[in-house]
PDB file of C-alpha atoms and ligand atoms in Angstrom:
ATOM      1  CA  MET A  27      -0.330   0.172   0.160  1.00 44.00           C
ATOM      2  CA  GLN A  28       2.789   2.049  -0.060  1.00 42.00           C
ATOM      3  CA  ASP A  29       2.877   3.353  -3.066  1.00 41.00           C
ATOM      4  CA  ARG A  30       0.237   5.798  -2.554  1.00 42.00           C
ATOM      5  CA  LEU A  31       2.865   7.900  -0.491  1.00 40.00           C
ATOM      6  CA  THR A  32       4.045  11.146  -0.929  1.00 41.00           C
ATOM      7  CA  PRO A  33       6.726  13.158   0.136  1.00 38.00           C
ATOM      8  CA  ASN A  34       4.573  15.640   1.734  1.00 41.00           C
ATOM      9  CA  GLN A  35       3.698  12.773   4.426  1.00 45.00           C
ATOM     10  CA  HIS A  36       6.647  13.393   6.442  1.00 45.00           C
ATOM     11  CA  ILE A  37       6.047  14.966  10.931  1.00 48.00           C
ATOM     12  CA  GLN A  38       9.116  14.164  11.828  1.00 49.00           C
ATOM     13  CA  SER A  39       9.623  10.657  13.112  1.00 50.00           C
ATOM     14  CA  ASP A  40      11.588  10.213  17.333  1.00 58.00           C
ATOM     15  CA  GLU A  41      13.332   7.343  18.461  1.00 71.00           C
ATOM     16  CA  VAL A  42      10.775   6.292  20.011  1.00 86.00           C
ATOM     17  CA  ALA A  43       8.162   4.065  18.995  1.00 95.00           C
ATOM     18  CA  ARG A  44       4.692   5.148  19.084  1.00 98.00           C
ATOM     19  CA  ILE A  45       1.421   3.952  19.526  1.00 98.00           C
ATOM     20  CA  GLY A  46      -0.458   5.077  16.167  1.00 98.00           C
ATOM     21  CA  VAL A  47      -4.597   5.542  17.724  1.00 98.00           C
ATOM     22  CA  PHE A  48      -7.328   7.169  14.328  1.00 98.00           C
ATOM     23  CA  ASP A  49     -10.451   8.897  14.604  1.00 98.00           C
ATOM     24  CA  SER A  50     -12.342  10.586  12.329  1.00 98.00           C
ATOM     25  CA  GLY A  51     -12.045  13.268  14.973  1.00 98.00           C
ATOM     26  CA  VAL A  52     -12.032  13.705  18.132  1.00 98.00           C
ATOM     27  CA  GLY A  53     -14.498  10.166  18.901  1.00 98.00           C
ATOM     28  CA  GLY A  54     -10.350   8.305  19.446  1.00 98.00           C
ATOM     29  CA  LEU A  55      -9.344  10.803  22.837  1.00 98.00           C
ATOM     30  CA  THR A  56     -11.663   8.206  24.643  1.00 98.00           C
ATOM     31  CA  VAL A  57      -9.475   5.842  23.535  1.00 98.00           C
ATOM     32  CA  LEU A  58      -6.673   8.013  24.211  1.00 98.00           C
ATOM     33  CA  GLN A  59      -7.852   8.686  27.331  1.00 98.00           C
ATOM     34  CA  GLU A  60      -7.817   4.892  28.506  1.00 98.00           C
ATOM     35  CA  ILE A  61      -4.220   4.447  26.821  1.00 98.00           C
ATOM     36  CA  TYR A  62      -3.119   7.646  29.356  1.00 98.00           C
ATOM     37  CA  ARG A  63      -4.769   5.537  31.893  1.00 98.00           C
ATOM     38  CA  GLN A  64      -3.676   2.117  31.258  1.00 98.00           C
ATOM     39  CA  LEU A  65      -0.412   2.412  29.045  1.00 98.00           C
ATOM     40  CA  PRO A  66       1.147   5.722  30.570  1.00 97.00           C
ATOM     41  CA  HIS A  67       4.655   4.452  29.799  1.00 97.00           C
ATOM     42  CA  GLU A  68       3.046   4.591  25.610  1.00 98.00           C
ATOM     43  CA  SER A  69       3.754   7.171  23.290  1.00 98.00           C
ATOM     44  CA  VAL A  70       0.416   8.117  21.420  1.00 98.00           C
ATOM     45  CA  LEU A  71       0.898   9.342  17.468  1.00 98.00           C
ATOM     46  CA  TYR A  72      -2.759   9.316  17.475  1.00 98.00           C
ATOM     47  CA  PHE A  73      -4.927  10.764  14.250  1.00 98.00           C
ATOM     48  CA  GLY A  74      -7.965  12.651  12.963  1.00 98.00           C
ATOM     49  CA  ASP A  75      -9.790  13.095   9.806  1.00 98.00           C
ATOM     50  CA  THR A  76     -11.425  16.226  10.577  1.00 98.00           C
ATOM     51  CA  ALA A  77     -11.178  17.199   7.541  1.00 97.00           C
ATOM     52  CA  ARG A  78     -13.414  14.254   6.205  1.00 96.00           C
ATOM     53  CA  VAL A  79     -15.549  14.317   9.877  1.00 97.00           C
ATOM     54  CA  PRO A  80     -18.526  12.741   9.620  1.00 98.00           C
ATOM     55  CA  TYR A  81     -17.291   8.877   8.575  1.00 98.00           C
ATOM     56  CA  GLY A  82     -21.154   7.274   9.861  1.00 98.00           C
ATOM     57  CA  ASN A  83     -22.720   7.674   7.098  1.00 95.00           C
ATOM     58  CA  ARG A  84     -20.159   7.189   4.104  1.00 97.00           C
ATOM     59  CA  SER A  85     -20.745   3.857   2.551  1.00 97.00           C
ATOM     60  CA  ALA A  86     -17.958   1.147   2.891  1.00 97.00           C
ATOM     61  CA  ALA A  87     -16.091   1.790   0.219  1.00 97.00           C
ATOM     62  CA  GLU A  88     -14.822   5.495   1.202  1.00 97.00           C
ATOM     63  CA  ILE A  89     -14.242   4.537   4.546  1.00 98.00           C
ATOM     64  CA  LEU A  90     -12.084   1.574   3.645  1.00 98.00           C
ATOM     65  CA  LYS A  91     -10.080   3.673   1.268  1.00 97.00           C
ATOM     66  CA  PHE A  92      -9.782   6.470   4.024  1.00 97.00           C
ATOM     67  CA  THR A  93      -8.687   4.152   6.682  1.00 98.00           C
ATOM     68  CA  ARG A  94      -5.683   3.011   4.028  1.00 98.00           C
ATOM     69  CA  GLU A  95      -5.036   6.360   3.357  1.00 97.00           C
ATOM     70  CA  THR A  96      -4.163   6.719   6.940  1.00 97.00           C
ATOM     71  CA  LEU A  97      -2.465   3.137   7.409  1.00 98.00           C
ATOM     72  CA  ASP A  98      -0.478   4.393   5.243  1.00 97.00           C
ATOM     73  CA  TRP A  99       0.842   7.232   6.961  1.00 96.00           C
ATOM     74  CA  MET A 100       1.073   6.123  10.203  1.00 97.00           C
ATOM     75  CA  VAL A 101       3.178   2.876   9.144  1.00 96.00           C
ATOM     76  CA  GLN A 102       5.450   5.890   7.300  1.00 94.00           C
ATOM     77  CA  GLN A 103       5.961   7.610  10.776  1.00 95.00           C
ATOM     78  CA  ARG A 104       6.970   4.202  12.113  1.00 96.00           C
ATOM     79  CA  VAL A 105       4.803   3.215  14.697  1.00 98.00           C
ATOM     80  CA  LYS A 106       4.657   0.395  16.517  1.00 98.00           C
ATOM     81  CA  MET A 107       0.782  -0.536  16.486  1.00 98.00           C
ATOM     82  CA  ALA A 108      -2.993   0.939  14.911  1.00 98.00           C
ATOM     83  CA  ILE A 109      -6.026   0.939  17.366  1.00 98.00           C
ATOM     84  CA  MET A 110      -8.341   1.938  14.328  1.00 98.00           C
ATOM     85  CA  ALA A 111     -10.258   3.869  17.876  1.00 98.00           C
ATOM     86  CA  CYS A 112     -13.347   4.693  15.504  1.00 98.00           C
ATOM     87  CA  ASN A 113     -16.377   1.847  15.485  1.00 98.00           C
ATOM     88  CA  THR A 114     -17.320   2.258  11.400  1.00 98.00           C
ATOM     89  CA  SER A 115     -13.743   1.623  10.780  1.00 98.00           C
ATOM     90  CA  SER A 116     -13.950  -2.086  12.781  1.00 98.00           C
ATOM     91  CA  ALA A 117     -16.710  -2.852  11.460  1.00 98.00           C
ATOM     92  CA  LEU A 118     -16.121  -1.874   7.985  1.00 98.00           C
ATOM     93  CA  ALA A 119     -12.439  -1.815   7.064  1.00 98.00           C
ATOM     94  CA  LEU A 120     -10.695  -3.910   9.569  1.00 98.00           C
ATOM     95  CA  GLU A 121     -11.156  -7.169   8.124  1.00 97.00           C
ATOM     96  CA  THR A 122     -10.199  -5.827   4.945  1.00 97.00           C
ATOM     97  CA  VAL A 123      -6.611  -3.928   6.085  1.00 98.00           C
ATOM     98  CA  ARG A 124      -5.174  -6.501   8.900  1.00 96.00           C
ATOM     99  CA  ASP A 125      -4.011  -8.235   6.718  1.00 95.00           C
ATOM    100  CA  GLU A 126      -2.941  -5.665   4.230  1.00 97.00           C
ATOM    101  CA  TYR A 127       0.126  -4.448   7.244  1.00 97.00           C
ATOM    102  CA  ASP A 128       2.909  -6.119   8.385  1.00 95.00           C
ATOM    103  CA  LEU A 129       1.432  -3.995  12.187  1.00 97.00           C
ATOM    104  CA  PRO A 130      -0.687  -5.134  14.412  1.00 98.00           C
ATOM    105  CA  ILE A 131      -3.737  -3.500  14.295  1.00 98.00           C
ATOM    106  CA  LEU A 132      -6.660  -2.692  16.730  1.00 98.00           C
ATOM    107  CA  GLY A 133     -10.106  -2.444  16.437  1.00 98.00           C
ATOM    108  CA  VAL A 134     -13.028  -1.368  18.414  1.00 98.00           C
ATOM    109  CA  ILE A 135     -15.453  -3.804  17.452  1.00 98.00           C
ATOM    110  CA  LEU A 136     -14.895  -6.846  19.227  1.00 98.00           C
ATOM    111  CA  PRO A 137     -13.071  -6.067  22.918  1.00 98.00           C
ATOM    112  CA  GLY A 138     -16.136  -3.848  23.813  1.00 98.00           C
ATOM    113  CA  ALA A 139     -18.660  -6.844  21.786  1.00 98.00           C
ATOM    114  CA  ARG A 140     -17.201  -9.033  24.275  1.00 98.00           C
ATOM    115  CA  ALA A 141     -17.405  -6.642  27.248  1.00 98.00           C
ATOM    116  CA  ALA A 142     -20.922  -6.119  27.273  1.00 98.00           C
ATOM    117  CA  ALA A 143     -21.272 -10.056  25.848  1.00 98.00           C
ATOM    118  CA  ARG A 144     -19.913  -9.827  29.461  1.00 97.00           C
ATOM    119  CA  GLN A 145     -21.972  -8.080  31.544  1.00 95.00           C
ATOM    120  CA  GLY A 146     -25.266  -7.370  29.885  1.00 97.00           C
ATOM    121  CA  ARG A 147     -28.277 -10.110  29.001  1.00 97.00           C
ATOM    122  CA  ARG A 148     -30.597  -8.064  27.523  1.00 98.00           C
ATOM    123  CA  ILE A 149     -27.812  -5.071  25.718  1.00 98.00           C
ATOM    124  CA  GLY A 150     -29.065  -1.812  23.518  1.00 98.00           C
ATOM    125  CA  VAL A 151     -25.918   0.008  21.207  1.00 98.00           C
ATOM    126  CA  ILE A 152     -25.765   3.695  19.975  1.00 99.00           C
ATOM    127  CA  ALA A 153     -23.877   3.608  16.540  1.00 98.00           C
ATOM    128  CA  THR A 154     -23.453   5.881  13.598  1.00 98.00           C
ATOM    129  CA  PRO A 155     -25.421   4.649  10.493  1.00 98.00           C
ATOM    130  CA  ALA A 156     -22.427   2.141   9.366  1.00 98.00           C
ATOM    131  CA  THR A 157     -21.974   0.787  12.123  1.00 98.00           C
ATOM    132  CA  VAL A 158     -25.566  -0.305  13.253  1.00 98.00           C
ATOM    133  CA  ASN A 159     -25.723  -1.299   8.791  1.00 98.00           C
ATOM    134  CA  SER A 160     -22.981  -3.868   9.274  1.00 98.00           C
ATOM    135  CA  ASN A 161     -25.063  -5.692  12.598  1.00 98.00           C
ATOM    136  CA  ALA A 162     -20.997  -5.722  13.413  1.00 98.00           C
ATOM    137  CA  TYR A 163     -21.395  -5.520  17.251  1.00 98.00           C
ATOM    138  CA  LEU A 164     -24.569  -7.858  17.226  1.00 98.00           C
ATOM    139  CA  HIS A 165     -23.428 -10.596  15.214  1.00 98.00           C
ATOM    140  CA  ALA A 166     -19.593 -10.479  17.784  1.00 98.00           C
ATOM    141  CA  ILE A 167     -21.912  -9.968  20.855  1.00 98.00           C
ATOM    142  CA  ARG A 168     -24.259 -13.410  19.720  1.00 97.00           C
ATOM    143  CA  GLU A 169     -20.967 -15.104  19.062  1.00 97.00           C
ATOM    144  CA  ALA A 170     -19.766 -14.339  22.752  1.00 98.00           C
ATOM    145  CA  ASN A 171     -23.271 -14.547  24.540  1.00 97.00           C
ATOM    146  CA  PRO A 172     -25.746 -17.000  21.693  1.00 97.00           C
ATOM    147  CA  THR A 173     -28.330 -16.261  24.454  1.00 97.00           C
ATOM    148  CA  ALA A 174     -28.173 -12.499  24.733  1.00 98.00           C
ATOM    149  CA  GLN A 175     -30.401  -9.497  23.402  1.00 98.00           C
ATOM    150  CA  VAL A 176     -28.896  -6.940  21.022  1.00 98.00           C
ATOM    151  CA  TRP A 177     -31.035  -4.098  19.567  1.00 98.00           C
ATOM    152  CA  GLN A 178     -28.851  -1.238  17.878  1.00 98.00           C
ATOM    153  CA  VAL A 179     -30.107   2.295  17.539  1.00 98.00           C
ATOM    154  CA  ALA A 180     -28.869   4.513  14.124  1.00 98.00           C
ATOM    155  CA  CYS A 181     -27.884   7.537  16.355  1.00 98.00           C
ATOM    156  CA  PRO A 182     -26.454   9.885  12.849  1.00 98.00           C
ATOM    157  CA  GLU A 183     -26.935  13.467  14.696  1.00 98.00           C
ATOM    158  CA  PHE A 184     -24.258  12.712  17.772  1.00 98.00           C
ATOM    159  CA  VAL A 185     -20.905  13.109  16.277  1.00 98.00           C
ATOM    160  CA  PRO A 186     -21.654  16.595  14.205  1.00 98.00           C
ATOM    161  CA  LEU A 187     -23.393  17.699  17.352  1.00 98.00           C
ATOM    162  CA  ILE A 188     -19.918  16.593  19.668  1.00 98.00           C
ATOM    163  CA  GLU A 189     -17.494  17.858  16.059  1.00 98.00           C
ATOM    164  CA  ASN A 190     -19.012  20.869  16.315  1.00 97.00           C
ATOM    165  CA  ASN A 191     -19.055  21.790  20.658  1.00 97.00           C
ATOM    166  CA  ARG A 192     -22.596  21.213  21.191  1.00 98.00           C
ATOM    167  CA  LEU A 193     -22.748  19.713  24.274  1.00 97.00           C
ATOM    168  CA  GLU A 194     -24.340  21.625  26.041  1.00 95.00           C
ATOM    169  CA  GLU A 195     -27.547  22.718  24.141  1.00 98.00           C
ATOM    170  CA  PRO A 196     -30.963  21.080  24.944  1.00 98.00           C
ATOM    171  CA  TYR A 197     -30.711  20.030  21.248  1.00 98.00           C
ATOM    172  CA  THR A 198     -28.445  17.637  22.557  1.00 98.00           C
ATOM    173  CA  LEU A 199     -30.082  16.345  25.789  1.00 98.00           C
ATOM    174  CA  GLU A 200     -33.463  16.196  23.429  1.00 98.00           C
ATOM    175  CA  ILE A 201     -32.306  13.857  20.694  1.00 98.00           C
ATOM    176  CA  ALA A 202     -30.509  11.988  22.487  1.00 98.00           C
ATOM    177  CA  LYS A 203     -33.613  10.937  24.561  1.00 98.00           C
ATOM    178  CA  GLU A 204     -36.053  10.346  21.316  1.00 98.00           C
ATOM    179  CA  TYR A 205     -32.359   8.251  20.112  1.00 98.00           C
ATOM    180  CA  ILE A 206     -31.622   6.583  23.731  1.00 98.00           C
ATOM    181  CA  GLN A 207     -36.430   5.819  24.693  1.00 98.00           C
ATOM    182  CA  PRO A 208     -36.800   2.739  22.238  1.00 98.00           C
ATOM    183  CA  LEU A 209     -33.758   1.298  24.355  1.00 98.00           C
ATOM    184  CA  LEU A 210     -34.372   2.090  27.372  1.00 98.00           C
ATOM    185  CA  ASP A 211     -38.634   0.844  26.712  1.00 98.00           C
ATOM    186  CA  ARG A 212     -37.010  -2.867  25.504  1.00 98.00           C
ATOM    187  CA  SER A 213     -35.608  -2.368  29.178  1.00 98.00           C
ATOM    188  CA  ILE A 214     -31.554  -2.702  28.698  1.00 98.00           C
ATOM    189  CA  ASP A 215     -29.631  -3.542  31.453  1.00 98.00           C
ATOM    190  CA  THR A 216     -26.452  -2.744  29.351  1.00 98.00           C
ATOM    191  CA  LEU A 217     -26.005  -0.530  26.923  1.00 98.00           C
ATOM    192  CA  VAL A 218     -22.540   0.172  24.706  1.00 98.00           C
ATOM    193  CA  TYR A 219     -21.209   2.992  22.526  1.00 98.00           C
ATOM    194  CA  GLY A 220     -20.731   2.134  19.376  1.00 98.00           C
ATOM    195  CA  CYS A 221     -19.156   5.007  18.506  1.00 98.00           C
ATOM    196  CA  THR A 222     -16.256   6.517  20.147  1.00 98.00           C
ATOM    197  CA  HIS A 223     -17.231   9.764  20.076  1.00 98.00           C
ATOM    198  CA  TYR A 224     -20.885   8.946  22.699  1.00 98.00           C
ATOM    199  CA  PRO A 225     -18.142   8.653  26.324  1.00 98.00           C
ATOM    200  CA  HIS A 226     -18.414  12.603  25.644  1.00 98.00           C
ATOM    201  CA  LEU A 227     -22.017  12.149  25.356  1.00 98.00           C
ATOM    202  CA  GLU A 228     -21.576  10.327  29.255  1.00 97.00           C
ATOM    203  CA  PRO A 229     -23.134  14.216  31.723  1.00 97.00           C
ATOM    204  CA  ILE A 230     -26.160  13.938  29.260  1.00 98.00           C
ATOM    205  CA  LEU A 231     -26.740  10.136  29.075  1.00 98.00           C
ATOM    206  CA  ARG A 232     -26.161  10.258  32.720  1.00 97.00           C
ATOM    207  CA  LYS A 233     -29.571  12.999  33.296  1.00 97.00           C
ATOM    208  CA  PHE A 234     -32.281  10.222  31.375  1.00 98.00           C
ATOM    209  CA  VAL A 235     -30.884   6.469  31.652  1.00 98.00           C
ATOM    210  CA  PRO A 236     -31.655   4.872  34.602  1.00 98.00           C
ATOM    211  CA  SER A 237     -28.868   4.386  37.182  1.00 97.00           C
ATOM    212  CA  THR A 238     -29.774   0.365  36.938  1.00 97.00           C
ATOM    213  CA  VAL A 239     -28.049   0.166  32.850  1.00 98.00           C
ATOM    214  CA  LYS A 240     -24.463   0.028  33.011  1.00 98.00           C
ATOM    215  CA  PHE A 241     -22.506   1.406  30.551  1.00 98.00           C
ATOM    216  CA  VAL A 242     -20.183   0.136  28.058  1.00 98.00           C
ATOM    217  CA  ASN A 243     -17.693   2.116  27.077  1.00 98.00           C
ATOM    218  CA  PRO A 244     -15.069  -0.698  24.001  1.00 98.00           C
ATOM    219  CA  ALA A 245     -12.217   1.980  24.675  1.00 98.00           C
ATOM    220  CA  ILE A 246     -11.207   0.476  27.922  1.00 98.00           C
ATOM    221  CA  ASP A 247     -11.198  -2.965  26.400  1.00 98.00           C
ATOM    222  CA  VAL A 248      -9.744  -2.405  23.925  1.00 98.00           C
ATOM    223  CA  VAL A 249      -6.400  -0.209  25.228  1.00 98.00           C
ATOM    224  CA  ALA A 250      -6.465  -3.529  27.706  1.00 98.00           C
ATOM    225  CA  ALA A 251      -6.694  -6.063  24.663  1.00 98.00           C
ATOM    226  CA  ALA A 252      -3.666  -3.418  22.790  1.00 98.00           C
ATOM    227  CA  ALA A 253      -1.742  -3.801  26.550  1.00 98.00           C
ATOM    228  CA  LYS A 254      -1.731  -7.418  26.438  1.00 98.00           C
ATOM    229  CA  GLU A 255      -1.423  -7.994  22.721  1.00 98.00           C
ATOM    230  CA  LEU A 256       2.269  -5.155  23.737  1.00 98.00           C
ATOM    231  CA  ASN A 257       3.935  -7.778  25.613  1.00 98.00           C
ATOM    232  CA  LEU A 258       3.384 -10.821  24.068  1.00 98.00           C
ATOM    233  CA  LEU A 259       5.201  -9.548  20.699  1.00 97.00           C
ATOM    234  CA  GLY A 260       7.298  -8.092  23.655  1.00 97.00           C
ATOM    235  CA  ILE A 261       6.812  -4.108  21.540  1.00 97.00           C
ATOM    236  CA  GLN A 262       5.898  -2.160  25.730  1.00 96.00           C
ATOM    237  CA  SER A 263       7.838   0.612  26.367  1.00 96.00           C
ATOM    238  CA  HIS A 264       9.109   1.473  29.669  1.00 92.00           C
ATOM    239  CA  SER A 265      10.582   4.372  29.405  1.00 92.00           C
ATOM    240  CA  ASN A 266       8.710   8.058  29.810  1.00 93.00           C
ATOM    241  CA  ALA A 267       5.962   9.012  27.350  1.00 96.00           C
ATOM    242  CA  LEU A 268       6.729  11.455  24.842  1.00 96.00           C
ATOM    243  CA  SER A 269       4.186  14.250  24.827  1.00 96.00           C
ATOM    244  CA  THR A 270       1.541  12.633  22.253  1.00 98.00           C
ATOM    245  CA  LYS A 271       1.270  13.705  18.618  1.00 97.00           C
ATOM    246  CA  PHE A 272      -1.889  15.201  17.523  1.00 98.00           C
ATOM    247  CA  ILE A 273      -2.184  14.865  13.506  1.00 98.00           C
ATOM    248  CA  VAL A 274      -5.426  15.974  11.806  1.00 98.00           C
ATOM    249  CA  SER A 275      -6.375  17.249   8.218  1.00 97.00           C
ATOM    250  CA  GLY A 276      -8.582  19.404   8.778  1.00 97.00           C
ATOM    251  CA  ASP A 277      -8.386  22.802  11.241  1.00 97.00           C
ATOM    252  CA  PRO A 278      -5.851  22.271  13.750  1.00 98.00           C
ATOM    253  CA  GLN A 279      -6.734  25.117  15.281  1.00 98.00           C
ATOM    254  CA  GLN A 280     -10.614  23.905  15.463  1.00 97.00           C
ATOM    255  CA  PHE A 281      -9.602  20.629  17.055  1.00 98.00           C
ATOM    256  CA  ALA A 282      -7.070  22.469  19.368  1.00 98.00           C
ATOM    257  CA  GLN A 283     -10.486  23.793  21.108  1.00 97.00           C
ATOM    258  CA  LEU A 284     -12.940  21.095  20.876  1.00 98.00           C
ATOM    259  CA  ALA A 285      -9.771  18.897  22.459  1.00 98.00           C
ATOM    260  CA  THR A 286      -9.263  20.272  25.433  1.00 98.00           C
ATOM    261  CA  GLN A 287     -11.283  19.520  27.171  1.00 97.00           C
ATOM    262  CA  TRP A 288     -11.173  16.091  26.981  1.00 98.00           C
ATOM    263  CA  LEU A 289      -7.557  16.258  27.722  1.00 98.00           C
ATOM    264  CA  PRO A 290      -5.103  16.937  30.864  1.00 95.00           C
ATOM    265  CA  THR A 291      -2.786  19.778  28.592  1.00 94.00           C
ATOM    266  CA  GLN A 292      -3.307  21.824  25.590  1.00 94.00           C
ATOM    267  CA  PRO A 293      -2.354  20.211  22.657  1.00 96.00           C
ATOM    268  CA  LEU A 294      -0.517  21.006  20.117  1.00 96.00           C
ATOM    269  CA  VAL A 295      -2.288  19.683  16.969  1.00 97.00           C
ATOM    270  CA  GLU A 296      -0.992  19.366  13.121  1.00 96.00           C
ATOM    271  CA  GLN A 297      -2.518  19.715   9.890  1.00 96.00           C
ATOM    272  CA  ILE A 298      -1.470  16.888   6.666  1.00 93.00           C
ATOM    273  CA  THR A 299      -2.647  16.366   3.944  1.00 87.00           C
ATOM    274  CA  LEU A 300      -2.932  12.880   3.138  1.00 78.00           C
ATOM    275  CA  PRO A 301      -2.254  11.341  -0.748  1.00 66.00           C
ATOM    276  CA  THR A 302      -6.324  11.340  -1.454  1.00 49.00           C
ATOM    277  CA  VAL A 303      -8.037  13.795  -0.057  1.00 46.00           C
ATOM    278  CA  THR A 304     -11.376  15.065  -1.337  1.00 47.00           C
ATOM    279  CA  VAL A 305     -12.703  17.132   1.050  1.00 48.00           C
ATOM    280  CA  SER A 306     -16.651  16.689   0.265  1.00 47.00           C
TER     281      SER A 306
HETATM  282  N1  DGL B  17     -15.607   8.120  15.869  1.00 70.89           N
HETATM  283  C1  DGL B  17     -16.473   7.475  15.090  1.00 70.89           C
HETATM  284  C2  DGL B  17     -16.375   5.817  15.571  1.00 70.89           C
HETATM  285  O1  DGL B  17     -16.589   5.205  16.364  1.00 70.89           O
HETATM  286  C3  DGL B  17     -16.104   7.872  13.900  1.00 70.89           C
HETATM  287  C4  DGL B  17     -17.633   8.947  13.340  1.00 70.89           C
HETATM  288  C5  DGL B  17     -18.403   9.155  13.418  1.00 70.89           C
HETATM  289  O2  DGL B  17     -16.612   9.320  12.319  1.00 70.89           O
HETATM  290  O3  DGL B  17     -19.466   9.319  12.088  1.00 70.89           O
HETATM  291  O4  DGL B  17     -17.887   5.477  14.308  1.00 70.89           O
END
């Protein structure tokens, strides 16, 4: 896949091999937060494809293309592992790209589905339209527990609301209730964040989802899986982590401003243009 690279894609690389984490935008920060908590010695290269967010209403072919472009670039940056901190890519591209790269690549769906199947019997999944249509969670949860009941709801408005920093607006609470009430009507005992952006909504969801409903955040489980894999491969870091490198395809200032509310320090953000990016 290296032939799609062009020389302007070089961001100065350092001695330490980083873990590459990517998403369409700020959703992957929920995975990054877990890396800080569970793998404090690891250094991260974070990529947000903000010029092309949201991914969730795009076709499988587009998502596959974007995922390959990101992975090509990450390979060039010499990451030691890639985490798809994006359910949409994990659902639609992971199986295909896994064998195309000489790099461990982890997705969020399998670890999240297994965690959900361990915790619940009546499971609601909220996700992007593309993830819901793929039925990736449905199949993975049923495989882990064939008796689990699963209901999925596509929430196309959530990612634009989060990316536009509209969490505090009454409309966000209103639309969240609209999406989730059908799941509450089914008496779910577990709610899976099937999109990495959605844990950012937790303070809003807590306002009306009964406390008996357990929230599953697959970010926790994918990072636990990454820790195991790093150990197994003998590539875990024992030195101090470098500060996270943040790269986006859209406006770096806008990303920095939005992201800062979920990060311990103000991020320094650079911009790149992937080779075949056509913003639409
Ligand atoms: N955060 C991503 C996911 O987990 C992508 C959301 C989007 O861009 O629509 O699906």
